[in-house]
């Protein structure tokens, strides 16, 4: 509660942030919406100055019916789902492990978290060359060591490779958040359950996992939003080839490579809608936490 | 857990944890190690661990080949500039929301976060058009503005959660003591929130440093930061593992060091206070 | 200097009116205590005077000039907060100097005043420490120091002792009273603790739901509570309030007798019951009496250590001349 004076001061102080973000949101959004209803091929001479032809929902329909669309949706789902499952399962295990008393805990934590701070282009290139190179990569050395034929990861198992790279990048995030959540679990609860005769497994399923529920949901939602728009990892490894063209990358190609702005914008609107569906759930949880 | 654990168990968990930690860290370790090898040693079969002639020649040739320092400076300027600018805009906004909350505060905060969820690719072309229109393409200023806008919701949000921990009575005391709004912010709130502001700056610097959609798509040569510098190594020119490693090490080293200080803030900043 | 007048002041938060129209004059030099149960609006009232909240209608005058729309700093008032609200990043010296610095006073004068305040409040030994290194009582003194250096026309205290432990509270109570005697500045003090109100105030304002129930000196309130609420709120242990048949005997809806105004007699008394819990304090003994047939449990204060125990029969005689009578609306019958 406060006075009128401080309330009007508050409005003024909030204005720059609100106005900037409003502009940042609305201007491109409106342009994208507009383009998505027009034929806009700059390479063939279309331009805003000369006026764009209104084509209604043509772009939306064409984007959906293009042969690349469904595969890209499938790729996106497999990639997001795969990364989520890997990071959550290993994240929970790792968080529980790091919650135990161990020597050098601080250093282990740092080792585990480090990948998060590696910029996406670097992680993609390091994995592509140092790890996954079919001749000189560490994996090929390992494979040969065990007498197996090395794999050309980014060609023959391209989507798996991308999932591995993204999981490596996001595992620290999941682990860190789940670890924070585990540490907030009252150890007396576990002790009480132990006295009540609960086995380690049932302690995990009846106490630890429910306690982590919120954190798991949040990790899922935040990662989904970021994973849906993964870009650099694909850009510098496969360039979208070999079945790694996600929805985001498809839109990117429509806009930049084929310079079909109308079509790309329609795709963009789909992507925005998709992200917003996820975002609504996230907002709900975050919002509840605000009260 | 409060209970005593047997030493045996501790040894096992320690071993497992270290093993996993090292596996996860291995790609980074291997990159750093390789950066000190010659190109021939870098692709030696079997891989060389420590038994090679350490050399700095890769670092020198990376600087000569692609002018690392210029990209580094661009990264520092873009990440630093966007973070500082964002913080300057966010402090007053976060003050308003934390200390003069209204019925709409919560909605505004959530709306701000929702702008962060906007998929970049959906607005790539419009932003490029605007950049062309205002001659911002391949300029540091343009990227500073864009990255500031991208991270502004997180900055506002983080500062808001930190400010909320400061008792409002102290600001009221300052008001009673005759401090004007500007003085209240400058003499009382900001010094009290220094740890929170520092964490916010740190995390957002890291996020801006690693941002790799806009930096790749809106720069060419002049303003390109390290993300683009590294991407230029994606087209191989013969044997180049050692040089790639040196370039990668140089791109991530500054932020790895900073990152280690920001673990706690990471959770707070990236979950919008929903996990504490 | 230091007269505060509230004229038809109201305060609403949204649609809820927390303070209905209220008139109040706080005279110069007076130690006025706002007391009432939590949520009665006493702190809100103080914050309205301070200017930390806007009043919804009405006027506030300070020393005869309209201060309704003045910002807090311009009202010439100093405030001591419940949490002390010290600036944690400043030393004690800087904390005390802060209001003077804001007033752009010159450094020599600031030093003089800060030193004087430190002297008065015994702050000298830790003048260069940060608030975090001080005990609760010391922080309290710093907060008071920060208030007195400004030489305000009135001090506002918002439950300043509620964060201190019991022993310290008694000490600080005396110090604040002492300070008032010496400075002779108007003080407005908010508390929910009626003992603080009784021991410190020149004038007590009893509030309930934003409404002033009674204004008067501590003894006036004790002797002639205007209504049942004040009767029950002032005095410890609480006054016994009895309704029904027994009250009807005295032509009242409710009668009230303070525990100290009931005598324990040998054998049968006017009222009889059995002892429940007996609290032996040495100087006094408080008995909680059941089965009196009066509908309510009675509390009785006996001087000295009276050795009646749980379950004993007890006879009681209320002192008729110390009895309070209230009508059906809860108002005092003269």
Coordinates of N, CA, C and O in Angstrom, one line a residue, chain C residues 74-230:
Chain C
X74 N 8.2 16.3 4.4 CA 7.9 17.8 4.6 C 7.0 18.0 5.9 O 6.6 19.1 6.2
X75 N 6.6 16.9 6.6 CA 5.7 17.1 7.7 C 6.4 17.4 9.0 O 5.8 17.6 10.0
X76 N 7.7 17.2 9.0 CA 8.5 17.5 10.2 C 8.3 16.5 11.3 O 8.4 16.7 12.5
X77 N 7.9 15.3 10.9 CA 7.7 14.2 11.8 C 8.8 13.1 11.7 O 9.4 13.0 10.6
X78 N 9.1 12.5 12.7 CA 10.1 11.4 12.6 C 9.4 10.1 13.1 O 8.5 10.1 13.9
X79 N 9.8 9.0 12.5 CA 9.1 7.7 12.8 C 10.1 6.6 13.2 O 11.2 6.5 12.6
X80 N 9.7 5.9 14.2 CA 10.5 4.7 14.6 C 9.6 3.5 14.2 O 8.5 3.3 14.7
X81 N 10.2 2.6 13.4 CA 9.4 1.5 12.8 C 9.5 0.3 13.7 O 10.5 0.1 14.5
X82 N 8.5 -0.6 13.5 CA 8.5 -1.9 14.3 C 9.8 -2.7 14.0 O 10.4 -3.3 15.0
X83 N 10.2 -2.8 12.8 CA 11.4 -3.5 12.5 C 12.7 -2.7 12.6 O 13.7 -3.1 12.2
X84 N 12.5 -1.5 13.1 CA 13.6 -0.5 13.2 C 14.0 0.2 11.9 O 14.3 1.3 11.8
X85 N 13.9 -0.6 10.8 CA 14.1 -0.1 9.5 C 15.4 0.6 9.4 O 15.5 1.7 8.8
X86 N 16.5 0.1 10.0 CA 17.8 0.7 9.8 C 18.4 0.3 8.5 O 18.0 -0.7 7.9
X87 N 19.2 1.2 8.0 CA 19.8 0.9 6.7 C 21.0 -0.1 6.9 O 22.0 0.3 7.5
X88 N 20.9 -1.3 6.4 CA 21.9 -2.3 6.8 C 23.3 -2.1 6.3 O 24.2 -2.6 6.8
X89 N 23.3 -1.3 5.2 CA 24.6 -1.1 4.5 C 25.3 0.2 5.1 O 26.4 0.5 4.6
X90 N 24.7 0.8 6.1 CA 25.4 2.0 6.6 C 25.7 1.8 8.1 O 25.1 1.1 8.8
X91 N 26.8 2.5 8.5 CA 27.2 2.4 9.9 C 26.1 3.1 10.8 O 25.3 3.8 10.2
X92 N 26.2 2.9 12.1 CA 25.3 3.6 13.0 C 25.4 5.1 12.7 O 24.3 5.7 12.6
X93 N 26.6 5.6 12.6 CA 26.8 7.0 12.4 C 26.1 7.5 11.1 O 25.3 8.4 11.1
X94 N 26.2 6.7 10.1 CA 25.6 7.1 8.8 C 24.1 7.0 8.8 O 23.4 7.8 8.3
X95 N 23.6 6.0 9.6 CA 22.2 5.8 9.7 C 21.6 7.1 10.4 O 20.6 7.6 9.9
X96 N 22.2 7.5 11.5 CA 21.7 8.6 12.2 C 21.8 9.9 11.4 O 21.0 10.8 11.4
X97 N 22.9 10.0 10.6 CA 23.2 11.2 9.8 C 22.3 11.3 8.6 O 22.1 12.4 8.0
X98 N 21.7 10.1 8.2 CA 21.0 10.1 6.9 C 19.9 11.2 6.7 O 20.0 11.9 5.7
X99 N 19.0 11.4 7.7 CA 18.0 12.4 7.5 C 18.6 13.8 7.3 O 18.1 14.6 6.6
X100 N 19.7 14.0 8.0 CA 20.4 15.3 8.0 C 21.0 15.5 6.6 O 21.0 16.6 6.1
X101 N 21.6 14.4 6.1 CA 22.3 14.5 4.8 C 21.2 14.8 3.8 O 21.4 15.6 2.8
X102 N 20.0 14.2 3.9 CA 19.0 14.4 2.9 C 18.5 15.8 3.0 O 18.1 16.4 2.0
X103 N 18.6 16.4 4.2 CA 18.2 17.8 4.4 C 19.3 18.8 4.0 O 19.2 20.0 4.1
X104 N 20.4 18.2 3.4 CA 21.6 19.0 3.0 C 22.1 19.9 4.0 O 22.5 21.0 3.8
X105 N 22.2 19.4 5.2 CA 22.8 20.1 6.3 C 24.3 20.0 6.2 O 24.8 19.1 5.6
X106 N 25.0 21.1 6.7 CA 26.5 21.0 6.5 C 27.1 20.0 7.5 O 26.6 19.7 8.5
X107 N 28.3 19.5 7.0 CA 28.9 18.3 7.7 C 29.1 18.6 9.2 O 28.9 17.7 10.0
X108 N 29.6 19.8 9.5 CA 29.9 20.1 10.9 C 28.7 20.0 11.8 O 28.8 19.4 12.9
X109 N 27.6 20.5 11.3 CA 26.4 20.5 12.1 C 25.9 19.0 12.2 O 25.4 18.6 13.3
X110 N 26.0 18.3 11.1 CA 25.6 16.9 11.1 C 26.4 16.1 12.2 O 25.8 15.5 13.1
X111 N 27.7 16.3 12.2 CA 28.6 15.6 13.2 C 28.2 16.0 14.6 O 28.1 15.2 15.5
X112 N 27.9 17.3 14.8 CA 27.5 17.8 16.1 C 26.3 17.1 16.6 O 26.2 16.5 17.7
X113 N 25.3 17.1 15.7 CA 24.0 16.5 16.1 C 24.1 15.0 16.4 O 23.5 14.4 17.3
X114 N 24.8 14.3 15.5 CA 25.0 12.9 15.6 C 25.7 12.5 16.9 O 25.2 11.6 17.6
X115 N 26.7 13.3 17.2 CA 27.5 13.0 18.4 C 26.6 13.2 19.6 O 26.6 12.5 20.6
X116 N 25.8 14.3 19.6 CA 24.9 14.6 20.7 C 23.9 13.5 20.9 O 23.7 13.0 22.0
X117 N 23.3 13.0 19.8 CA 22.3 11.9 19.9 C 23.0 10.6 20.4 O 22.4 9.9 21.3
X118 N 24.2 10.4 19.9 CA 24.9 9.2 20.4 C 25.2 9.2 21.9 O 25.1 8.2 22.6
X119 N 25.5 10.4 22.3 CA 25.7 10.6 23.7 C 24.5 10.3 24.6 O 24.5 9.5 25.5
X120 N 23.4 10.9 24.1 CA 22.1 10.8 24.9 C 21.7 9.3 24.9 O 21.2 8.8 25.9
X121 N 21.9 8.6 23.8 CA 21.3 7.3 23.7 C 22.4 6.2 24.0 O 22.1 5.0 23.8
X122 N 23.6 6.6 24.5 CA 24.6 5.6 24.8 C 25.0 4.8 23.6 O 25.2 3.6 23.6
X123 N 25.2 5.5 22.4 CA 25.5 4.7 21.2 C 27.0 4.8 20.9 O 27.4 4.3 19.9
X124 N 27.7 5.6 21.7 CA 29.1 5.9 21.4 C 30.0 4.7 21.0 O 30.8 4.8 20.1
X125 N 29.8 3.7 21.8 CA 30.7 2.5 21.7 C 30.6 1.8 20.4 O 31.5 1.1 20.0
X126 N 29.4 1.9 19.8 CA 29.3 1.1 18.5 C 28.8 2.0 17.3 O 28.2 1.6 16.4
X127 N 29.3 3.2 17.4 CA 28.9 4.2 16.4 C 29.4 3.8 15.0 O 28.8 4.2 14.0
X128 N 30.4 3.1 14.9 CA 31.0 2.7 13.6 C 30.6 1.3 13.1 O 31.0 0.9 12.1
X129 N 29.8 0.7 13.9 CA 29.3 -0.7 13.5 C 28.1 -0.6 12.6 O 27.5 0.4 12.5
X130 N 27.9 -1.7 12.0 CA 26.7 -1.8 11.1 C 25.5 -2.4 11.9 O 25.8 -3.1 12.9
X131 N 24.3 -2.1 11.5 CA 23.2 -2.6 12.3 C 23.2 -4.1 12.6 O 22.8 -4.5 13.6
X132 N 23.7 -4.8 11.6 CA 23.7 -6.3 11.7 C 24.5 -6.8 12.9 O 24.3 -7.9 13.3
X133 N 25.4 -5.9 13.4 CA 26.3 -6.4 14.5 C 25.7 -6.0 15.8 O 26.4 -6.1 16.8
X134 N 24.5 -5.4 15.8 CA 24.0 -4.9 17.1 C 22.9 -5.8 17.6 O 22.2 -6.5 16.9
X135 N 22.6 -5.7 18.9 CA 21.5 -6.4 19.5 C 20.2 -5.6 19.3 O 20.2 -4.5 18.8
X136 N 19.1 -6.3 19.6 CA 17.8 -5.7 19.3 C 17.7 -4.3 20.0 O 17.2 -3.4 19.4
X137 N 18.1 -4.3 21.3 CA 17.9 -3.1 22.0 C 18.8 -1.9 21.5 O 18.3 -0.8 21.4
X138 N 20.0 -2.3 21.0 CA 20.9 -1.3 20.4 C 20.3 -0.8 19.1 O 20.3 0.4 18.9
X139 N 19.7 -1.7 18.3 CA 19.1 -1.2 17.1 C 18.0 -0.3 17.3 O 17.8 0.7 16.7
X140 N 17.2 -0.6 18.4 CA 16.1 0.2 18.7 C 16.6 1.7 19.1 O 16.1 2.6 18.6
X141 N 17.7 1.7 19.8 CA 18.3 3.0 20.2 C 18.8 3.8 18.9 O 18.6 5.0 18.8
X142 N 19.4 3.0 18.0 CA 19.8 3.7 16.8 C 18.6 4.3 16.0 O 18.7 5.4 15.6
X143 N 17.6 3.5 16.0 CA 16.4 4.0 15.3 C 15.8 5.3 16.0 O 15.4 6.2 15.3
X144 N 15.9 5.3 17.3 CA 15.4 6.5 18.0 C 16.4 7.6 17.7 O 16.0 8.8 17.5
X145 N 17.7 7.3 17.7 CA 18.7 8.3 17.4 C 18.4 9.0 16.1 O 18.5 10.2 15.9
X146 N 18.1 8.1 15.1 CA 17.9 8.7 13.7 C 16.7 9.6 13.8 O 16.6 10.5 13.0
X147 N 15.7 9.3 14.7 CA 14.5 10.1 14.8 C 14.9 11.4 15.5 O 14.4 12.5 15.0
X148 N 15.6 11.4 16.5 CA 15.8 12.6 17.3 C 16.7 13.6 16.7 O 16.5 14.8 16.9
X149 N 17.7 13.2 15.9 CA 18.6 14.2 15.3 C 17.9 15.2 14.4 O 18.3 16.3 14.3
X150 N 16.7 14.8 13.9 CA 16.0 15.7 13.0 C 15.3 16.8 13.8 O 14.8 17.8 13.2
X151 N 15.3 16.7 15.1 CA 14.5 17.6 16.0 C 13.1 17.8 15.4 O 12.7 18.9 15.1
X152 N 12.4 16.7 15.3 CA 11.0 16.8 14.6 C 10.0 17.4 15.6 O 10.3 17.6 16.8
X153 N 8.9 17.8 15.0 CA 7.9 18.4 15.9 C 7.1 17.3 16.6 O 6.5 17.6 17.6
X154 N 7.2 16.1 16.1 CA 6.6 15.0 16.8 C 7.2 13.7 16.4 O 7.7 13.6 15.3
X155 N 7.2 12.7 17.3 CA 7.8 11.4 17.0 C 6.6 10.4 16.8 O 5.6 10.5 17.6
X156 N 6.7 9.6 15.9 CA 5.8 8.5 15.7 C 6.4 7.2 15.9 O 7.5 6.9 15.4
X157 N 5.8 6.4 16.8 CA 6.4 5.1 17.1 C 5.4 4.0 16.7 O 4.3 4.0 17.1
X158 N 5.8 3.1 15.8 CA 4.9 2.0 15.4 C 5.3 0.7 16.1 O 6.3 0.0 15.6
X159 N 4.7 0.4 17.1 CA 5.0 -0.9 17.9 C 6.5 -1.1 18.0 O 7.0 -2.1 17.7
X160 N 7.2 -0.1 18.6 CA 8.7 -0.2 18.5 C 9.2 -1.3 19.4 O 10.4 -1.7 19.2
X161 N 8.5 -1.8 20.4 CA 9.1 -2.7 21.3 C 8.7 -4.2 21.1 O 9.1 -5.1 21.8
X162 N 7.8 -4.4 20.0 CA 7.3 -5.7 19.9 C 8.3 -6.8 19.4 O 8.1 -7.9 19.5
X163 N 9.4 -6.3 18.9 CA 10.5 -7.3 18.5 C 11.5 -7.6 19.6 O 12.5 -8.3 19.4
X164 N 11.3 -7.0 20.8 CA 12.3 -7.2 21.8 C 11.8 -8.2 22.8 O 10.6 -8.4 23.0
X165 N 12.7 -8.8 23.5 CA 12.3 -9.8 24.5 C 11.8 -9.1 25.8 O 12.0 -7.9 25.9
X166 N 11.1 -9.8 26.6 CA 10.3 -9.2 27.7 C 11.1 -8.3 28.6 O 10.7 -7.1 28.9
X167 N 12.3 -8.7 29.0 CA 13.1 -8.0 29.9 C 13.5 -6.7 29.3 O 13.5 -5.6 29.9
X168 N 14.0 -6.7 28.0 CA 14.5 -5.6 27.3 C 13.3 -4.6 27.1 O 13.5 -3.3 27.1
X169 N 12.1 -5.1 26.9 CA 11.0 -4.3 26.6 C 10.7 -3.3 27.8 O 10.5 -2.1 27.6
X170 N 10.8 -3.9 29.0 CA 10.6 -3.0 30.2 C 11.6 -1.9 30.2 O 11.3 -0.7 30.5
X171 N 12.9 -2.3 30.0 CA 13.9 -1.3 30.0 C 13.7 -0.2 29.0 O 13.8 1.0 29.3
X172 N 13.4 -0.6 27.7 CA 13.2 0.4 26.6 C 12.0 1.3 26.9 O 12.0 2.4 26.5
X173 N 11.0 0.7 27.5 CA 9.8 1.4 27.9 C 10.2 2.6 28.7 O 9.8 3.8 28.5
X174 N 11.0 2.3 29.7 CA 11.4 3.4 30.6 C 12.3 4.4 29.9 O 12.1 5.6 30.1
X175 N 13.2 3.9 29.0 CA 14.0 4.9 28.3 C 13.2 5.8 27.4 O 13.5 7.0 27.3
X176 N 12.2 5.3 26.7 CA 11.4 6.1 25.9 C 10.6 7.1 26.7 O 10.5 8.3 26.4
X177 N 10.1 6.7 27.9 CA 9.4 7.6 28.7 C 10.3 8.7 29.2 O 10.0 9.9 29.2
X178 N 11.5 8.3 29.6 CA 12.5 9.2 30.0 C 12.8 10.3 29.0 O 12.9 11.5 29.2
X179 N 13.0 9.8 27.7 CA 13.3 10.6 26.6 C 12.1 11.7 26.4 O 12.4 12.8 26.2
X180 N 10.9 11.2 26.6 CA 9.8 12.1 26.4 C 9.8 13.2 27.5 O 9.6 14.4 27.2
X181 N 10.1 12.8 28.7 CA 10.2 13.8 29.8 C 11.2 14.8 29.5 O 11.0 16.0 29.8
X182 N 12.3 14.4 28.9 CA 13.4 15.3 28.7 C 13.2 16.2 27.5 O 13.4 17.4 27.5
X183 N 12.7 15.6 26.4 CA 12.6 16.4 25.1 C 11.3 17.2 25.1 O 11.2 18.2 24.5
X184 N 10.3 16.7 25.8 CA 9.0 17.3 25.9 C 8.4 17.5 24.5 O 7.6 18.4 24.2
X185 N 8.8 16.6 23.6 CA 8.2 16.6 22.2 C 7.0 15.7 22.2 O 6.9 14.7 22.9
X186 N 6.1 16.1 21.3 CA 4.9 15.3 21.1 C 5.3 13.9 20.7 O 6.2 13.7 19.8
X187 N 4.7 12.9 21.3 CA 5.0 11.5 20.8 C 3.7 10.8 20.5 O 2.8 10.9 21.4
X188 N 3.6 10.1 19.4 CA 2.4 9.3 19.1 C 2.9 7.8 19.0 O 3.9 7.5 18.3
X189 N 2.3 7.0 19.8 CA 2.9 5.6 20.0 C 1.8 4.6 19.8 O 0.8 4.7 20.4
X190 N 2.1 3.7 18.9 CA 1.1 2.6 18.6 C 1.5 1.3 19.3 O 2.7 0.9 19.2
X191 N 0.6 0.7 19.9 CA 0.9 -0.6 20.5 C -0.4 -1.5 20.6 O -1.5 -0.9 20.6
X192 N -0.2 -2.8 20.7 CA -1.4 -3.6 21.0 C -1.3 -4.0 22.5 O -2.2 -4.7 22.9
X193 N -0.3 -3.6 23.2 CA 0.0 -4.0 24.5 C -0.6 -3.0 25.5 O 0.0 -1.9 25.6
X194 N -1.7 -3.3 26.2 CA -2.3 -2.3 27.0 C -1.4 -1.9 28.2 O -1.5 -0.9 28.7
X195 N -0.4 -2.8 28.6 CA 0.5 -2.5 29.7 C 1.4 -1.3 29.2 O 1.6 -0.3 30.0
X196 N 1.9 -1.4 28.0 CA 2.7 -0.3 27.5 C 1.9 1.0 27.5 O 2.3 2.1 27.9
X197 N 0.6 0.9 27.0 CA -0.2 2.0 27.0 C -0.4 2.7 28.4 O -0.2 3.9 28.6
X198 N -0.7 1.8 29.3 CA -1.0 2.3 30.7 C 0.2 2.9 31.3 O 0.1 3.9 32.0
X199 N 1.4 2.3 31.1 CA 2.6 2.8 31.8 C 3.2 4.0 31.1 O 3.8 4.8 31.8
X200 N 3.0 4.2 29.8 CA 3.7 5.3 29.2 C 2.9 6.5 28.9 O 3.4 7.6 28.8
X201 N 1.6 6.3 28.6 CA 0.8 7.4 28.0 C 0.4 8.5 28.9 O 0.2 8.3 30.1
X202 N 0.3 9.7 28.3 CA -0.4 10.8 29.0 C -1.9 10.6 28.6 O -2.8 10.8 29.4
X203 N -2.0 10.2 27.3 CA -3.4 10.1 26.8 C -3.4 8.8 26.0 O -2.6 8.5 25.1
X204 N -4.5 8.0 26.2 CA -4.6 6.8 25.5 C -5.8 6.9 24.5 O -6.9 7.4 24.9
X205 N -5.6 6.4 23.3 CA -6.7 6.4 22.4 C -7.0 4.9 22.1 O -6.2 4.2 21.6
X206 N -8.2 4.5 22.5 CA -8.5 3.0 22.3 C -9.3 2.9 21.0 O -10.3 3.6 20.8
X207 N -8.8 2.1 20.1 CA -9.4 1.9 18.8 C -9.9 0.5 18.7 O -9.3 -0.5 19.1
X208 N -11.0 0.4 17.9 CA -11.5 -0.9 17.5 C -12.1 -0.7 16.1 O -13.0 0.2 16.0
X209 N -11.7 -1.5 15.2 CA -12.2 -1.4 13.8 C -12.2 0.0 13.3 O -13.2 0.5 12.7
X210 N -11.1 0.7 13.6 CA -11.0 2.1 13.0 C -11.8 3.1 13.8 O -11.7 4.3 13.4
X211 N -12.5 2.7 14.8 CA -13.4 3.7 15.5 C -12.7 3.9 16.9 O -12.2 3.0 17.5
X212 N -12.7 5.2 17.3 CA -12.2 5.5 18.6 C -13.2 5.1 19.6 O -14.3 5.6 19.6
X213 N -12.9 4.2 20.5 CA -13.8 3.8 21.5 C -13.8 4.7 22.7 O -14.8 5.0 23.4
X214 N -12.6 5.2 23.1 CA -12.5 6.1 24.2 C -11.1 6.8 24.1 O -10.1 6.2 23.7
X215 N -11.1 8.1 24.6 CA -9.9 8.8 24.7 C -9.8 9.3 26.2 O -10.7 9.8 26.7
X216 N -8.6 9.1 26.8 CA -8.5 9.6 28.2 C -7.2 9.2 28.7 O -6.4 8.5 28.1
X217 N -6.9 9.6 30.0 CA -5.7 9.3 30.6 C -5.8 7.8 31.1 O -6.9 7.3 31.1
X218 N -4.7 7.2 31.3 CA -4.7 5.8 31.7 C -5.7 5.5 32.9 O -6.5 4.6 32.8
X219 N -5.7 6.4 33.9 CA -6.5 6.1 35.0 C -8.0 6.3 34.7 O -8.9 5.6 35.2
X220 N -8.3 7.3 33.9 CA -9.7 7.5 33.4 C -10.2 6.3 32.8 O -11.3 5.8 33.1
X221 N -9.4 5.7 31.9 CA -9.8 4.5 31.2 C -10.0 3.3 32.2 O -10.9 2.5 32.1
X222 N -9.2 3.3 33.2 CA -9.2 2.2 34.1 C -10.5 2.4 35.0 O -11.2 1.4 35.3
X223 N -10.7 3.6 35.4 CA -11.8 3.8 36.4 C -13.1 3.9 35.7 O -14.1 3.4 36.3
X224 N -13.2 4.6 34.6 CA -14.5 4.8 34.0 C -14.5 4.4 32.5 O -14.5 5.3 31.7
X225 N -14.3 3.1 32.2 CA -14.4 2.7 30.8 C -15.7 3.1 30.2 O -16.7 2.9 30.9
X226 N -15.7 3.6 29.0 CA -16.9 4.2 28.5 C -17.8 3.0 28.0 O -19.0 3.2 27.8
X227 N -17.2 1.9 27.7 CA -18.0 0.8 27.2 C -17.4 -0.5 27.5 O -16.3 -0.6 28.0
X228 N -18.1 -1.6 27.1 CA -17.7 -2.9 27.5 C -16.3 -3.2 26.8 O -15.4 -3.8 27.4
X229 N -16.1 -2.7 25.6 CA -14.9 -3.0 24.9 C -13.7 -2.5 25.7 O -12.7 -3.2 25.9
X230 N -13.7 -1.2 26.0 CA -12.6 -0.6 26.8 C -12.5 -1.3 28.1 O -11.3 -1.6 28.5

